Tab-separated table of C-alpha atoms in Angstrom:
chain	number	residue	atom	x	y	z
V	1	ILE	CA	125.975	119.027	97.895
V	2	VAL	CA	126.277	118.269	94.105
V	3	ILE	CA	122.976	116.941	92.302
V	4	LYS	CA	123.871	114.307	89.852
V	5	GLN	CA	120.414	113.964	88.283
V	6	CYS	CA	116.904	115.095	88.831
V	7	GLY	CA	113.583	113.563	87.516
V	8	ARG	CA	111.522	110.603	87.202
V	9	TYR	CA	112.630	107.212	88.580
V	10	TRP	CA	111.665	103.506	88.428
V	11	SER	CA	111.752	102.105	91.724
V	12	GLU	CA	111.930	98.295	92.597
V	13	GLY	CA	112.220	96.055	95.368
V	14	GLY	CA	112.698	97.102	98.996
V	15	GLU	CA	110.312	97.203	101.699
V	16	LEU	CA	108.026	99.611	103.497
V	17	VAL	CA	109.009	100.204	107.092
V	18	PRO	CA	107.265	102.316	109.653
V	19	TYR	CA	108.580	105.859	110.086
V	20	ALA	CA	106.693	108.558	112.101
V	21	GLY	CA	107.114	112.053	110.216
V	22	LEU	CA	106.261	110.908	106.887
V	23	SER	CA	103.048	110.912	105.137
V	24	GLY	CA	101.492	107.381	105.318
V	25	GLY	CA	103.840	106.665	108.114
V	26	VAL	CA	106.163	104.496	105.988
V	27	LEU	CA	109.470	104.758	104.450
V	28	GLY	CA	110.857	102.674	101.477
V	29	HIS	CA	114.060	100.915	102.548
V	30	GLY	CA	116.513	98.727	100.767
V	31	GLY	CA	115.188	99.231	97.210
V	32	ASN	CA	116.635	100.366	93.862
V	33	ALA	CA	115.787	103.530	92.158
V	34	VAL	CA	116.704	103.705	88.617
V	35	PHE	CA	116.924	106.959	86.749
V	36	MET	CA	114.429	107.395	83.860
V	37	GLU	CA	114.418	111.003	82.522
V	38	THR	CA	115.122	114.651	83.656
V	39	THR	CA	112.082	116.425	84.514
V	40	ARG	CA	110.537	118.499	87.235
V	41	SER	CA	106.983	117.842	85.953
V	42	ILE	CA	105.624	114.868	87.482
V	43	PRO	CA	102.238	113.120	86.621
V	44	CYS	CA	99.744	112.780	89.598
V	45	THR	CA	99.515	108.880	89.022
V	46	ILE	CA	100.042	105.873	91.203
V	47	GLY	CA	103.359	104.295	90.146
V	48	GLU	CA	105.052	107.574	89.526
V	49	THR	CA	108.665	107.907	91.468
V	50	TRP	CA	110.435	111.006	91.281
V	51	GLY	CA	113.437	112.688	93.002
V	52	PHE	CA	117.177	113.202	92.623
V	53	GLU	CA	120.557	111.654	93.236
V	54	PHE	CA	123.114	113.789	94.925
V	55	GLU	CA	126.396	113.687	96.647
V	56	ILE	CA	127.469	115.000	100.006
V	57	SER	CA	131.336	115.618	100.502
V	58	GLN	CA	133.541	117.271	102.901
V	59	LEU	CA	131.727	116.070	105.899
V	60	PRO	CA	133.690	116.688	109.092
V	61	ASP	CA	136.457	114.342	110.051
V	62	ASP	CA	135.898	114.467	113.826
V	63	ARG	CA	132.116	113.902	114.272
V	64	ALA	CA	128.905	112.754	112.665
V	65	VAL	CA	126.334	115.064	111.338
V	66	GLU	CA	122.611	115.272	111.310
V	67	TYR	CA	121.021	114.685	107.690
V	68	ARG	CA	117.406	115.817	107.336
V	69	SER	CA	115.345	115.622	104.270
V	70	GLU	CA	112.068	117.505	104.219
V	71	MET	CA	109.365	117.188	101.523
V	72	HIS	CA	107.110	120.225	101.410
V	73	HIS	CA	103.871	119.294	99.819
V	74	PRO	CA	100.338	120.527	99.407
V	75	PRO	CA	98.288	119.415	102.367
V	76	ILE	CA	97.892	115.606	102.578
V	77	VAL	CA	94.996	114.325	104.764
V	78	GLN	CA	95.913	111.257	106.340
V	79	PRO	CA	93.660	108.378	107.306
V	80	THR	CA	93.609	109.666	110.811
V	81	GLY	CA	92.180	112.990	109.619
V	82	GLU	CA	95.500	114.988	110.310
V	83	SER	CA	96.591	117.095	107.497
V	84	LEU	CA	100.313	117.334	106.730
V	85	ASN	CA	102.391	119.924	104.800
V	86	VAL	CA	105.748	118.540	105.259
V	87	SER	CA	107.256	114.917	105.616
V	88	VAL	CA	110.603	114.762	107.450
V	89	PHE	CA	113.191	112.129	107.459
V	90	ARG	CA	116.318	112.142	109.760
V	91	GLN	CA	119.652	110.113	110.112
V	92	MET	CA	123.083	110.488	111.247
V	93	LEU	CA	125.919	110.439	108.602
V	94	GLU	CA	129.466	109.244	109.756
V	95	SER	CA	132.446	111.552	109.866
V	96	GLY	CA	134.674	112.098	106.961
V	97	ASN	CA	132.617	110.303	104.414
V	98	THR	CA	131.508	111.159	100.988
V	99	VAL	CA	127.965	109.990	100.543
V	100	THR	CA	125.994	109.449	97.422
V	101	MET	CA	122.227	109.190	98.087
V	102	ASN	CA	118.732	109.202	96.272
V	103	GLU	CA	115.787	111.141	97.634
V	104	CYS	CA	112.749	109.850	95.954
V	105	TRP	CA	108.941	109.812	96.512
V	106	SER	CA	106.492	107.501	95.211
V	107	PHE	CA	102.875	107.450	94.622
V	108	LEU	CA	101.892	103.997	95.924
V	109	GLU	CA	98.883	101.884	95.540
V	110	GLY	CA	97.221	101.864	98.984
V	111	TYR	CA	98.092	105.427	99.639
V	112	GLU	CA	95.933	107.087	97.113
V	113	TYR	CA	95.253	109.967	99.451
V	114	GLU	CA	98.804	111.160	98.671
V	115	LEU	CA	97.788	112.086	95.116
V	116	VAL	CA	97.874	115.862	95.463
V	117	PRO	CA	98.829	118.254	92.510
V	118	GLY	CA	100.889	121.286	93.327
V	119	THR	CA	104.388	122.271	94.191
V	120	TRP	CA	106.406	119.643	96.002
V	121	THR	CA	109.665	120.930	97.303
V	122	ARG	CA	112.542	118.537	98.665
V	123	LYS	CA	115.067	120.374	101.007
V	124	ILE	CA	118.067	118.938	102.297
V	125	TYR	CA	119.669	120.024	105.532
V	126	ILE	CA	123.033	119.003	107.248
V	127	ASP	CA	123.223	119.936	110.933
V	128	ASN	CA	120.186	122.269	110.493
V	129	VAL	CA	121.751	124.239	107.531
V	130	GLU	CA	119.670	123.972	104.308
V	131	MET	CA	122.300	122.561	101.660
V	132	THR	CA	119.801	122.511	98.723
V	133	ALA	CA	115.980	122.798	97.638
V	134	VAL	CA	114.630	121.117	94.455
V	135	GLU	CA	111.126	121.946	93.300
V	136	PHE	CA	108.626	119.534	91.387
V	137	GLU	CA	105.437	120.406	89.946
V	138	VAL	CA	103.005	117.391	90.363
V	139	GLU	CA	100.446	117.744	87.740
V	140	GLY	CA	96.782	116.628	87.478
V	141	PRO	CA	94.531	115.078	86.704
V	142	VAL	CA	94.705	112.482	89.410
V	143	ARG	CA	95.000	108.944	88.019
V	144	LEU	CA	94.866	105.855	90.099
V	145	LYS	CA	96.539	103.910	87.163
V	146	PRO	CA	99.100	104.866	84.789
V	147	ALA	CA	97.439	106.435	81.652
V	148	ARG	CA	99.972	104.380	79.321
V	149	PRO	CA	102.542	101.859	79.720
V	150	LEU	CA	105.658	103.940	80.676
V	151	ASP	CA	108.872	103.425	78.618
V	152	ARG	CA	111.318	101.888	81.265
V	153	PRO	CA	115.126	101.992	81.264
V	154	LEU	CA	117.602	99.164	80.887
V	155	VAL	CA	117.554	97.051	83.843
V	156	LEU	CA	119.934	93.818	83.799
V	157	GLY	CA	120.176	94.345	80.095
V	158	ILE	CA	116.639	94.083	79.218
V	159	ARG	CA	114.524	97.084	78.070
V	160	TYR	CA	111.048	96.992	79.385
V	161	LYS	CA	108.252	98.673	77.154
V	162	SER	CA	105.442	97.702	79.732
V	163	LEU	CA	105.656	96.260	83.234
V	164	PRO	CA	103.720	93.459	84.760
V	165	PRO	CA	100.358	94.653	86.206
V	166	ASP	CA	101.448	93.795	89.764
V	167	ILE	CA	104.713	95.985	89.435
V	168	GLY	CA	102.936	98.776	91.632
V	169	LYS	CA	103.236	96.621	94.647
V	170	GLU	CA	106.973	96.777	94.503
V	171	LEU	CA	107.163	100.557	94.297
V	172	HIS	CA	108.586	102.127	97.234
V	173	ARG	CA	109.930	105.608	98.846
V	174	SER	CA	113.564	105.523	98.764
V	175	ALA	CA	115.561	107.595	101.243
V	176	GLY	CA	118.863	106.601	100.074
């Protein structure tokens, strides 16, 4: 695995789909994660998205492999009362392909219980072999809204200095 970039992203579009095994029980699917800055220090704020882009190459030519992504995080108490320390996503990758993926996490409006400062570590496995682990430090204080407008990257040739107030509804988890 080669990590291409690591840090904060701006996540847009996509939809939340049910997925057991993840905190909140949902997975962001079909959106776009735009890289903003290299860092491993993440504000504990609604609207923050972080993670990394990476490339997996030299997959076997004769069979598919199991891809597993685990986010190890401080205890997150779910609305059901259950406490989770790890969120897990699995999928099969086709044989012989080189795959570029993003693994991101977003603090979403409506999922404020996930705002937990501490060390968050994303681990990637191929066929149960750990390929990489990336540690992030989610730093308090907990904020339900961004403290200031974030300087956003170029998107479709427009540089955003601040975003519409409803942009948080479009942020999602991206699993590639």
